Amino acid sequence: MNILCGYNVNIDSVYRITGAEISELLSAFEAAEILEKIENPPGKIISESDFVAGLAYCMKEGCGAEWLVFEDSVFEFLKNRYFEKSLVRMGGNAGIMANALSQLGASRVIPNVAVPSETQLSLFSKKAIYLPEAFTQQEKNAGILPEKSEEDLSSNQEPIHFVFDFSEGETFSLYGTEVRVPRENRFIATCDHLNFRLYINPAFKQYALQHACELDGILISGFHLLIENYPDGTTYKTILDNSFSELTSWKSRNDKLQIHLELGHFASREIGNSVFLKFSGLSDSFGMNEDELAMFYNLHGVPGEKLLHMEAEAVADAACRLASRNELKKLFIHTREFVLNVFKPGFNPNSEQDLQRVSGEKLEALEFGVKCAGVYAASGKLDGREFVEEEALKLQESEFGRKQIEAFLKAFNGKTLRQGAYAFRGGYVICMLPTMLSQSPVTTVGLGDTLTAAIFLRGLELDVQA
């Protein structure tokens, strides 16, 4: 399988923060300022106190978030304090998915790399990653180089995302109040001005245009980094228009090309809605977690509390409504405890046998995805399919996820199949599967991307076999 991965590739600086360390950080700031920002999270970082409040908020709630850093002084603070003692690894949805695809057997994976620095390139898998050169000498001699844009002339500063993992059970002092972290998760402080704009490397763009007919799939992500207004006066809507035009152009050259759009934690609901509605007719599938599903409340009408608590009946209901109201082909919801797929079959299933067959294929892809994500969490690596199958035997199925399967079966009059379940509702098939968990995860970052890449790859393979 030949798969294109855009747009966001960066460097992750991963640091596991302890309760004692966040207590020490908090003590360096005024209580009133931090507590006010925890009560009303700014959602972005323009000061050191914004960073500290965001980290404390996520640890207090056990939730994950990604906030963009807008001040160089904060970047320097984070880099000087944490970079040297961090685990430096591949970051960005597109980068993580590209490496996963490469390790799991894709034949060629082409990522978009905004800043191809030595450090950035060293983080790519050595198996199937292909980095196209910008232009051949013949093209240069023919004078067909594109005009330099303002983005091409941007700073070559490496994009670094500072990822702070924290563990369930850690305790810290919030100005006299002891707080216990209810769930492992992560807070990300993102310093990445090129990916804010979905910058496309000219070599990547050229390759996509010239080789669209050879591609099997495109995994697109990074839209959650968009902001409403940019210093040059443009808005995120201009960037969406440009991306939509390019994807439409690539797909027009290959009507079998499958496009999956993976969403993320958006800075505002308006931007999230705009991205979703813009691409709902073009993308063959969407992916999101329960937090992102809750953000689309205005599009599906299911209250967010039950979604955030990962109640299967509410998640499936919201996913079905979101898919049917927007005529989506496929929608993936991945949570810590289970993964759910809502899809429109390419035919009218007239029998239980038909439903079981199409559901079986989707569940097979989901099973591969949850194994890969679980193994990656436990080991921090994906060394091929044999490695995944062997290591997956050491994992435990989510007990909460299994209980939610039972609730799903009852609520939707579903049927059990393989390790999961399926049901038919309103012209859509819903498939659900518990995740596989590690008791001592090495990482909690990139699990959704790993799962998405694995499901996408296996889904393409099964489509070809069919």
Tab-separated table of C-alpha atoms in Angstrom:
chain	number	residue	atom	x	y	z
A	1	MET	CA	0.000	0.000	0.000
A	2	ASN	CA	1.259	3.474	-0.967
A	3	ILE	CA	0.022	6.079	1.510
A	4	LEU	CA	0.508	9.819	1.766
A	5	CYS	CA	0.649	11.382	5.267
A	6	GLY	CA	0.032	15.103	5.846
A	7	TYR	CA	0.291	17.596	7.312
A	8	ASN	CA	1.902	17.841	10.748
A	9	VAL	CA	5.303	16.290	11.409
A	10	ASN	CA	7.327	17.598	14.333
A	11	ILE	CA	9.666	16.711	17.194
A	12	ASP	CA	8.132	15.594	20.487
A	13	SER	CA	10.021	16.313	23.693
A	14	VAL	CA	8.352	13.898	26.108
A	15	TYR	CA	8.720	14.343	29.839
A	16	ARG	CA	6.941	12.471	32.638
A	17	ILE	CA	5.983	15.073	35.228
A	18	THR	CA	5.571	14.095	38.895
A	19	GLY	CA	3.316	15.493	41.567
A	20	ALA	CA	6.330	16.910	43.393
A	21	GLU	CA	7.486	18.764	40.266
A	22	ILE	CA	4.101	20.375	39.532
A	23	SER	CA	3.879	21.375	43.214
A	24	GLU	CA	7.272	23.089	42.901
A	25	LEU	CA	6.213	24.835	39.679
A	26	LEU	CA	2.976	26.080	41.202
A	27	SER	CA	4.800	27.539	44.186
A	28	ALA	CA	6.687	29.920	41.881
A	29	PHE	CA	3.460	31.669	40.779
A	30	GLU	CA	0.762	33.691	42.484
A	31	ALA	CA	-2.093	31.471	43.637
A	32	ALA	CA	-4.849	33.839	42.493
A	33	GLU	CA	-3.497	34.013	38.939
A	34	ILE	CA	-3.101	30.248	38.540
A	35	LEU	CA	-6.420	29.367	40.182
A	36	GLU	CA	-8.281	31.830	37.954
A	37	LYS	CA	-6.699	30.270	34.857
A	38	ILE	CA	-7.538	26.774	36.064
A	39	GLU	CA	-11.133	27.908	36.553
A	40	ASN	CA	-11.184	29.605	33.117
A	41	PRO	CA	-8.520	27.856	30.985
A	42	PRO	CA	-7.072	30.247	28.377
A	43	GLY	CA	-6.592	27.421	25.858
A	44	LYS	CA	-3.328	28.952	24.592
A	45	ILE	CA	0.046	29.885	26.053
A	46	ILE	CA	1.381	33.441	26.007
A	47	SER	CA	3.039	33.336	29.425
A	48	GLU	CA	4.724	30.846	31.728
A	49	SER	CA	1.709	31.009	34.047
A	50	ASP	CA	-0.564	29.895	31.182
A	51	PHE	CA	1.611	26.811	30.764
A	52	VAL	CA	1.648	25.989	34.478
A	53	ALA	CA	-2.124	26.496	34.801
A	54	GLY	CA	-2.806	24.300	31.758
A	55	LEU	CA	-0.627	21.510	33.084
A	56	ALA	CA	-2.178	21.717	36.571
A	57	TYR	CA	-5.690	21.772	35.089
A	58	CYS	CA	-5.098	18.602	33.037
A	59	MET	CA	-3.509	16.776	35.969
A	60	LYS	CA	-6.356	17.809	38.264
A	61	GLU	CA	-9.023	16.625	35.813
A	62	GLY	CA	-7.140	13.664	34.344
A	63	CYS	CA	-7.795	15.047	30.869
A	64	GLY	CA	-5.593	15.654	27.838
A	65	ALA	CA	-5.104	18.922	25.977
A	66	GLU	CA	-2.829	20.614	23.471
A	67	TRP	CA	-2.249	24.373	23.754
A	68	LEU	CA	-0.280	26.443	21.273
A	69	VAL	CA	2.671	28.544	22.454
A	70	PHE	CA	2.789	32.077	21.047
A	71	GLU	CA	5.768	33.568	22.889
A	72	ASP	CA	9.448	32.814	22.215
A	73	SER	CA	10.249	33.384	25.885
A	74	VAL	CA	7.963	30.495	26.861
A	75	PHE	CA	9.574	28.294	24.207
A	76	GLU	CA	13.002	29.078	25.686
A	77	PHE	CA	11.706	28.415	29.208
A	78	LEU	CA	10.384	24.999	28.205
A	79	LYS	CA	13.436	24.069	26.144
A	80	ASN	CA	15.948	25.097	28.795
A	81	ARG	CA	14.048	23.414	31.621
A	82	TYR	CA	12.936	20.135	29.992
A	83	PHE	CA	14.426	19.350	26.553
A	84	GLU	CA	17.755	17.861	27.647
A	85	LYS	CA	16.095	15.494	30.124
A	86	SER	CA	13.233	14.522	27.827
A	87	LEU	CA	12.697	11.570	25.534
A	88	VAL	CA	12.992	13.057	22.043
A	89	ARG	CA	10.923	11.216	19.463
A	90	MET	CA	8.752	11.573	16.376
A	91	GLY	CA	5.790	13.874	16.898
A	92	GLY	CA	2.792	15.133	14.996
A	93	ASN	CA	-0.163	13.020	13.928
A	94	ALA	CA	1.213	12.649	10.394
A	95	GLY	CA	4.700	11.728	11.600
A	96	ILE	CA	3.467	9.118	14.078
A	97	MET	CA	1.041	7.621	11.549
A	98	ALA	CA	3.751	7.534	8.870
A	99	ASN	CA	6.122	5.601	11.145
A	100	ALA	CA	3.359	3.211	12.209
A	101	LEU	CA	2.430	2.493	8.593
A	102	SER	CA	6.079	1.948	7.692
A	103	GLN	CA	6.645	-0.501	10.567
A	104	LEU	CA	3.397	-2.373	9.914
A	105	GLY	CA	4.019	-3.295	6.294
A	106	ALA	CA	2.985	-0.454	3.981
A	107	SER	CA	5.051	-0.538	0.800
A	108	ARG	CA	5.687	3.215	0.564
A	109	VAL	CA	4.800	6.005	2.990
A	110	ILE	CA	5.287	9.637	1.956
A	111	PRO	CA	5.139	12.173	4.827
A	112	ASN	CA	4.971	15.957	4.598
A	113	VAL	CA	7.961	17.380	6.514
A	114	ALA	CA	7.864	21.114	7.197
A	115	VAL	CA	11.445	21.376	8.518
A	116	PRO	CA	13.569	18.401	7.347
A	117	SER	CA	16.325	18.952	9.896
A	118	GLU	CA	18.846	16.272	10.808
A	119	THR	CA	17.072	15.594	14.111
A	120	GLN	CA	13.647	15.441	12.471
A	121	LEU	CA	14.734	13.058	9.703
A	122	SER	CA	16.550	10.786	12.167
A	123	LEU	CA	13.215	10.072	13.868
A	124	PHE	CA	11.613	8.417	10.833
A	125	SER	CA	11.293	4.662	10.406
A	126	LYS	CA	13.921	3.189	8.089
A	127	LYS	CA	11.580	0.658	6.449
A	128	ALA	CA	9.127	2.235	3.994
A	129	ILE	CA	9.417	6.002	4.443
A	130	TYR	CA	10.054	7.866	1.198
A	131	LEU	CA	11.068	11.535	1.255
A	132	PRO	CA	10.819	12.973	-2.259
A	133	GLU	CA	13.335	15.510	-3.460
A	134	ALA	CA	11.875	18.879	-4.360
A	135	PHE	CA	12.785	19.066	-8.032
A	136	THR	CA	14.940	17.201	-10.517
A	137	GLN	CA	17.763	18.969	-12.325
A	138	GLN	CA	15.742	18.686	-15.548
A	139	GLU	CA	12.841	20.538	-13.960
A	140	LYS	CA	15.188	23.202	-12.635
A	141	ASN	CA	16.698	23.664	-16.076
A	142	ALA	CA	13.202	23.907	-17.571
A	143	GLY	CA	12.499	26.842	-15.288
A	144	ILE	CA	9.355	25.398	-13.704
A	145	LEU	CA	10.275	26.016	-10.080
A	146	PRO	CA	7.363	27.495	-8.118
A	147	GLU	CA	7.542	31.013	-6.812
A	148	LYS	CA	8.850	31.360	-3.292
A	149	SER	CA	6.049	32.039	-0.844
A	150	GLU	CA	6.283	33.794	2.487
A	151	GLU	CA	5.960	30.379	4.155
A	152	ASP	CA	8.968	29.019	2.228
A	153	LEU	CA	11.032	31.865	3.642
A	154	SER	CA	9.923	31.197	7.224
A	155	SER	CA	12.308	30.439	10.046
A	156	ASN	CA	13.842	26.974	9.932
A	157	GLN	CA	13.500	26.623	13.706
A	158	GLU	CA	12.622	23.039	14.487
A	159	PRO	CA	8.981	22.541	15.511
A	160	ILE	CA	9.024	21.122	19.041
A	161	HIS	CA	5.989	19.920	20.966
A	162	PHE	CA	6.631	19.634	24.696
A	163	VAL	CA	4.616	16.630	25.883
A	164	PHE	CA	4.036	16.219	29.610
A	165	ASP	CA	2.853	12.718	30.526
A	166	PHE	CA	1.411	12.233	33.993
A	167	SER	CA	0.361	9.110	35.861
A	168	GLU	CA	-2.809	8.147	37.659
A	169	GLY	CA	-2.423	8.430	41.420
A	170	GLU	CA	0.215	11.199	41.458
A	171	THR	CA	-0.551	13.786	44.151
A	172	PHE	CA	0.321	17.452	44.279
A	173	SER	CA	-0.457	20.514	46.342
A	174	LEU	CA	-2.671	23.105	44.693
A	175	TYR	CA	-2.000	25.938	47.104
A	176	GLY	CA	-2.879	23.920	50.178
A	177	THR	CA	-5.373	21.541	48.603
A	178	GLU	CA	-4.094	18.020	47.909
A	179	VAL	CA	-5.024	16.836	44.423
A	180	ARG	CA	-4.798	13.229	43.241
A	181	VAL	CA	-4.533	12.667	39.474
A	182	PRO	CA	-7.606	10.553	38.532
A	183	ARG	CA	-6.298	9.174	35.232
A	184	GLU	CA	-3.073	9.031	33.238
A	185	ASN	CA	-2.986	11.485	30.330
A	186	ARG	CA	-0.857	14.257	28.830
A	187	PHE	CA	-0.642	18.005	28.356
A	188	ILE	CA	1.106	19.319	25.242
A	189	ALA	CA	2.644	22.783	24.853
A	190	THR	CA	3.132	23.209	21.103
A	191	CYS	CA	5.803	25.503	19.594
A	192	ASP	CA	5.247	25.028	15.888
A	193	HIS	CA	4.594	28.012	13.630
A	194	LEU	CA	4.775	26.255	10.238
A	195	ASN	CA	2.343	23.485	11.122
A	196	PHE	CA	-0.017	26.154	12.522
A	197	ARG	CA	-0.554	27.007	8.863
A	198	LEU	CA	-0.629	23.430	7.525
A	199	TYR	CA	2.544	24.275	5.634
A	200	ILE	CA	3.155	21.885	2.751
A	201	ASN	CA	6.692	21.102	1.677
A	202	PRO	CA	6.940	21.768	-2.107
A	203	ALA	CA	8.472	18.303	-2.626
A	204	PHE	CA	5.478	16.669	-0.958
A	205	LYS	CA	3.024	18.687	-3.051
A	206	GLN	CA	4.875	17.878	-6.261
A	207	TYR	CA	4.976	14.157	-5.451
A	208	ALA	CA	1.254	14.045	-4.669
A	209	LEU	CA	0.352	15.661	-7.977
A	210	GLN	CA	2.648	13.460	-10.051
A	211	HIS	CA	1.932	10.149	-8.327
A	212	ALA	CA	-1.726	10.405	-7.282
A	213	CYS	CA	-2.631	7.470	-9.529
A	214	GLU	CA	-0.176	5.235	-7.665
A	215	LEU	CA	-1.552	6.051	-4.200
A	216	ASP	CA	-3.938	3.854	-2.246
A	217	GLY	CA	-4.692	6.231	0.592
A	218	ILE	CA	-4.114	9.615	2.195
A	219	LEU	CA	-4.079	10.179	5.954
A	220	ILE	CA	-4.652	13.849	6.735
A	221	SER	CA	-4.308	15.498	10.149
A	222	GLY	CA	-3.102	18.669	11.845
A	223	PHE	CA	-6.199	20.839	11.376
A	224	HIS	CA	-6.512	21.185	15.156
A	225	LEU	CA	-3.409	23.414	15.071
A	226	LEU	CA	-5.226	26.097	13.066
A	227	ILE	CA	-5.909	29.455	14.687
A	228	GLU	CA	-8.546	32.002	13.763
A	229	ASN	CA	-6.271	34.818	12.545
A	230	TYR	CA	-2.662	34.931	11.387
A	231	PRO	CA	-0.173	37.827	11.549
A	232	ASP	CA	-0.309	38.323	7.768
A	233	GLY	CA	-4.071	38.928	7.885
A	234	THR	CA	-5.202	35.542	6.573
A	235	THR	CA	-7.607	33.321	8.474
A	236	TYR	CA	-7.938	29.586	8.941
A	237	LYS	CA	-10.679	29.607	6.285
A	238	THR	CA	-8.136	30.465	3.589
A	239	ILE	CA	-5.965	27.565	4.701
A	240	LEU	CA	-8.964	25.208	4.656
A	241	ASP	CA	-9.850	26.338	1.133
A	242	ASN	CA	-6.295	25.669	-0.058
A	243	SER	CA	-6.186	22.241	1.561
A	244	PHE	CA	-9.602	21.309	0.180
A	245	SER	CA	-8.535	22.361	-3.313
A	246	GLU	CA	-5.351	20.281	-3.154
A	247	LEU	CA	-7.069	17.161	-1.818
A	248	THR	CA	-9.797	17.487	-4.441
A	249	SER	CA	-7.126	17.756	-7.128
A	250	TRP	CA	-5.308	14.652	-5.890
A	251	LYS	CA	-8.511	12.633	-5.639
A	252	SER	CA	-9.677	13.722	-9.101
A	253	ARG	CA	-6.638	11.935	-10.503
A	254	ASN	CA	-7.561	8.666	-8.751
A	255	ASP	CA	-11.204	7.884	-7.961
A	256	LYS	CA	-10.155	4.864	-5.848
A	257	LEU	CA	-8.030	6.987	-3.532
A	258	GLN	CA	-9.208	6.724	0.097
A	259	ILE	CA	-8.904	9.861	2.249
A	260	HIS	CA	-9.064	9.678	6.035
A	261	LEU	CA	-9.162	12.876	8.077
A	262	GLU	CA	-8.071	12.574	11.708
A	263	LEU	CA	-9.315	15.365	13.941
A	264	GLY	CA	-7.808	16.675	17.186
A	265	HIS	CA	-8.253	19.053	20.106
A	266	PHE	CA	-9.315	22.312	18.410
A	267	ALA	CA	-8.671	25.789	19.779
A	268	SER	CA	-12.341	26.640	19.197
A	269	ARG	CA	-15.582	24.885	18.330
A	270	GLU	CA	-15.996	27.197	15.345
A	271	ILE	CA	-12.773	25.971	13.754
A	272	GLY	CA	-13.619	22.344	14.525
A	273	ASN	CA	-17.066	22.672	12.969
A	274	SER	CA	-15.632	24.421	9.912
A	275	VAL	CA	-13.089	21.660	9.309
A	276	PHE	CA	-15.638	18.889	9.766
A	277	LEU	CA	-18.318	20.458	7.560
A	278	LYS	CA	-15.800	21.509	4.882
A	279	PHE	CA	-14.471	17.991	4.383
A	280	SER	CA	-17.546	15.885	5.194
A	281	GLY	CA	-18.314	15.376	1.513
A	282	LEU	CA	-14.721	14.757	0.421
A	283	SER	CA	-13.221	12.504	3.105
A	284	ASP	CA	-13.998	8.809	2.983
A	285	SER	CA	-13.637	8.579	6.758
A	286	PHE	CA	-13.133	10.681	9.887
A	287	GLY	CA	-11.494	9.818	13.188
A	288	MET	CA	-11.827	11.412	16.630
A	289	ASN	CA	-11.838	10.634	20.342
A	290	GLU	CA	-14.626	11.116	22.868
A	291	ASP	CA	-13.517	14.668	23.728
A	292	GLU	CA	-13.697	15.679	20.082
A	293	LEU	CA	-17.038	13.928	19.623
A	294	ALA	CA	-18.402	15.941	22.563
A	295	MET	CA	-17.194	19.138	20.901
A	296	PHE	CA	-19.594	18.472	18.006
A	297	TYR	CA	-22.622	18.562	20.301
A	298	ASN	CA	-24.303	21.157	18.073
A	299	LEU	CA	-24.099	18.704	15.155
A	300	HIS	CA	-25.389	15.568	16.906
A	301	GLY	CA	-27.280	16.810	19.973
A	302	VAL	CA	-26.049	14.196	22.471
A	303	PRO	CA	-24.972	15.782	25.803
A	304	GLY	CA	-21.250	15.673	26.388
A	305	GLU	CA	-21.171	14.306	29.941
A	306	LYS	CA	-22.001	10.732	28.946
A	307	LEU	CA	-19.614	10.936	25.996
A	308	LEU	CA	-16.753	12.070	28.209
A	309	HIS	CA	-17.517	9.196	30.585
A	310	MET	CA	-17.245	6.852	27.588
A	311	GLU	CA	-20.741	5.428	27.891
A	312	ALA	CA	-21.144	3.247	24.803
A	313	GLU	CA	-24.841	3.929	24.232
A	314	ALA	CA	-24.267	7.697	24.156
A	315	VAL	CA	-21.086	7.439	22.045
A	316	ALA	CA	-22.737	5.179	19.470
A	317	ASP	CA	-25.856	7.369	19.391
A	318	ALA	CA	-23.820	10.551	18.851
A	319	ALA	CA	-21.624	8.897	16.215
A	320	CYS	CA	-24.664	7.607	14.276
A	321	ARG	CA	-26.358	10.986	14.376
A	322	LEU	CA	-23.196	12.785	13.299
A	323	ALA	CA	-22.634	10.360	10.424
A	324	SER	CA	-26.234	10.273	9.162
A	325	ARG	CA	-26.889	14.013	9.410
A	326	ASN	CA	-23.744	14.728	7.399
A	327	GLU	CA	-23.936	11.706	5.076
A	328	LEU	CA	-20.536	10.394	6.121
A	329	LYS	CA	-19.216	7.143	4.716
A	330	LYS	CA	-17.247	6.137	7.842
A	331	LEU	CA	-16.626	7.516	11.300
A	332	PHE	CA	-14.165	6.123	13.855
A	333	ILE	CA	-14.402	6.971	17.557
A	334	HIS	CA	-11.407	5.852	19.606
A	335	THR	CA	-11.432	6.063	23.395
A	336	ARG	CA	-9.112	4.660	26.025
A	337	GLU	CA	-11.550	1.812	26.727
A	338	PHE	CA	-13.092	0.939	23.360
A	339	VAL	CA	-13.100	1.792	19.671
A	340	LEU	CA	-16.230	2.217	17.599
A	341	ASN	CA	-16.779	2.353	13.852
A	342	VAL	CA	-19.939	3.654	12.175
A	343	PHE	CA	-20.115	3.082	8.424
A	344	LYS	CA	-22.518	3.103	5.518
A	345	PRO	CA	-22.416	-0.264	3.722
A	346	GLY	CA	-22.009	-0.071	-0.029
A	347	PHE	CA	-25.210	-2.076	-0.458
A	348	ASN	CA	-28.516	-2.661	1.306
A	349	PRO	CA	-27.897	-5.546	3.744
A	350	ASN	CA	-30.915	-7.774	3.224
A	351	SER	CA	-29.868	-10.503	5.614
A	352	GLU	CA	-28.085	-11.083	8.888
A	353	GLN	CA	-25.429	-12.901	6.889
A	354	ASP	CA	-24.714	-9.730	4.879
A	355	LEU	CA	-24.436	-7.667	8.052
A	356	GLN	CA	-22.156	-10.223	9.675
A	357	ARG	CA	-19.843	-10.324	6.663
A	358	VAL	CA	-19.298	-6.564	6.365
A	359	SER	CA	-19.106	-6.195	10.149
A	360	GLY	CA	-16.523	-8.966	10.333
A	361	GLU	CA	-14.204	-7.116	7.959
A	362	LYS	CA	-14.481	-3.889	9.934
A	363	LEU	CA	-13.957	-5.702	13.244
A	364	GLU	CA	-10.858	-7.403	11.838
A	365	ALA	CA	-9.393	-3.981	11.039
A	366	LEU	CA	-10.383	-2.685	14.484
A	367	GLU	CA	-8.764	-5.709	16.158
A	368	PHE	CA	-5.511	-5.017	14.343
A	369	GLY	CA	-5.694	-1.381	15.394
A	370	VAL	CA	-6.275	-2.028	19.096
A	371	LYS	CA	-3.461	-4.575	19.186
A	372	CYS	CA	-1.050	-2.115	17.600
A	373	ALA	CA	-2.062	0.715	19.932
A	374	GLY	CA	-1.824	-1.523	22.989
A	375	VAL	CA	1.584	-2.868	22.020
A	376	TYR	CA	2.843	0.629	21.252
A	377	ALA	CA	1.655	1.830	24.677
A	378	ALA	CA	3.363	-1.092	26.407
A	379	SER	CA	6.657	-1.067	24.502
A	380	GLY	CA	6.946	2.270	22.722
A	381	LYS	CA	7.632	0.524	19.425
A	382	LEU	CA	6.121	-1.415	16.515
A	383	ASP	CA	8.588	-3.930	15.097
A	384	GLY	CA	6.385	-5.540	12.469
A	385	ARG	CA	3.234	-7.613	12.592
A	386	GLU	CA	4.771	-10.702	14.154
A	387	PHE	CA	6.071	-8.549	17.015
A	388	VAL	CA	2.629	-6.985	17.458
A	389	GLU	CA	0.867	-10.354	17.588
A	390	GLU	CA	3.341	-11.760	20.127
A	391	GLU	CA	3.336	-8.713	22.393
A	392	ALA	CA	-0.451	-8.355	22.228
A	393	LEU	CA	-0.753	-11.678	24.065
A	394	LYS	CA	0.687	-9.930	27.144
A	395	LEU	CA	-2.013	-7.249	27.178
A	396	GLN	CA	-5.322	-7.194	28.991
A	397	GLU	CA	-8.655	-6.377	27.441
A	398	SER	CA	-10.245	-3.284	28.970
A	399	GLU	CA	-12.745	-4.453	31.595
A	400	PHE	CA	-14.643	-1.197	31.295
A	401	GLY	CA	-14.686	-1.605	27.519
A	402	ARG	CA	-16.081	-5.123	27.827
A	403	LYS	CA	-18.860	-3.853	30.114
A	404	GLN	CA	-19.651	-1.152	27.572
A	405	ILE	CA	-19.943	-3.829	24.884
A	406	GLU	CA	-22.691	-5.429	26.981
A	407	ALA	CA	-24.442	-2.062	27.323
A	408	PHE	CA	-24.122	-1.531	23.559
A	409	LEU	CA	-25.635	-4.946	22.776
A	410	LYS	CA	-28.624	-4.210	24.982
A	411	ALA	CA	-29.187	-0.638	23.770
A	412	PHE	CA	-28.931	-1.394	20.042
A	413	ASN	CA	-30.156	-4.991	19.931
A	414	GLY	CA	-26.697	-5.924	18.691
A	415	LYS	CA	-24.926	-9.184	17.966
A	416	THR	CA	-21.568	-10.448	19.188
A	417	LEU	CA	-18.905	-11.177	16.578
A	418	ARG	CA	-15.183	-11.958	16.869
A	419	GLN	CA	-14.020	-10.076	19.983
A	420	GLY	CA	-16.609	-7.307	19.628
A	421	ALA	CA	-20.146	-6.552	18.575
A	422	TYR	CA	-22.163	-4.967	15.776
A	423	ALA	CA	-25.614	-3.518	15.191
A	424	PHE	CA	-27.596	-1.964	12.339
A	425	ARG	CA	-29.288	1.385	12.824
A	426	GLY	CA	-30.695	3.949	10.425
A	427	GLY	CA	-28.857	2.605	7.401
A	428	TYR	CA	-25.526	2.497	9.246
A	429	VAL	CA	-23.610	-0.430	10.719
A	430	ILE	CA	-22.003	0.129	14.117
A	431	CYS	CA	-19.050	-2.043	15.137
A	432	MET	CA	-17.483	-1.895	18.579
A	433	LEU	CA	-14.474	-3.484	20.232
A	434	PRO	CA	-12.762	-3.141	23.655
A	435	THR	CA	-9.219	-1.807	23.646
A	436	MET	CA	-6.188	-3.701	24.920
A	437	LEU	CA	-4.397	-2.059	27.832
A	438	SER	CA	-0.978	-2.226	29.415
A	439	GLN	CA	-0.752	-2.011	33.207
A	440	SER	CA	2.531	-0.095	32.921
A	441	PRO	CA	2.406	1.951	29.709
A	442	VAL	CA	5.654	3.368	28.366
A	443	THR	CA	3.721	6.126	26.609
A	444	THR	CA	0.208	7.536	26.325
A	445	VAL	CA	1.027	9.796	23.355
A	446	GLY	CA	0.310	8.735	19.786
A	447	LEU	CA	-1.971	5.836	20.672
A	448	GLY	CA	-4.906	7.239	18.704
A	449	ASP	CA	-2.653	7.899	15.721
A	450	THR	CA	-1.160	4.405	15.896
A	451	LEU	CA	-4.621	2.864	16.120
A	452	THR	CA	-5.888	5.008	13.233
A	453	ALA	CA	-2.933	4.178	10.980
A	454	ALA	CA	-3.248	0.448	11.673
A	455	ILE	CA	-7.020	0.392	11.077
A	456	PHE	CA	-6.617	2.431	7.889
A	457	LEU	CA	-3.861	0.165	6.532
A	458	ARG	CA	-5.707	-3.062	7.333
A	459	GLY	CA	-8.935	-1.615	5.923
A	460	LEU	CA	-7.210	-0.820	2.617
A	461	GLU	CA	-5.787	-4.338	2.478
A	462	LEU	CA	-9.179	-5.922	3.113
A	463	ASP	CA	-10.790	-3.719	0.458
A	464	VAL	CA	-8.245	-4.955	-2.091
A	465	GLN	CA	-8.801	-8.581	-1.036
A	466	ALA	CA	-12.550	-8.131	-1.392
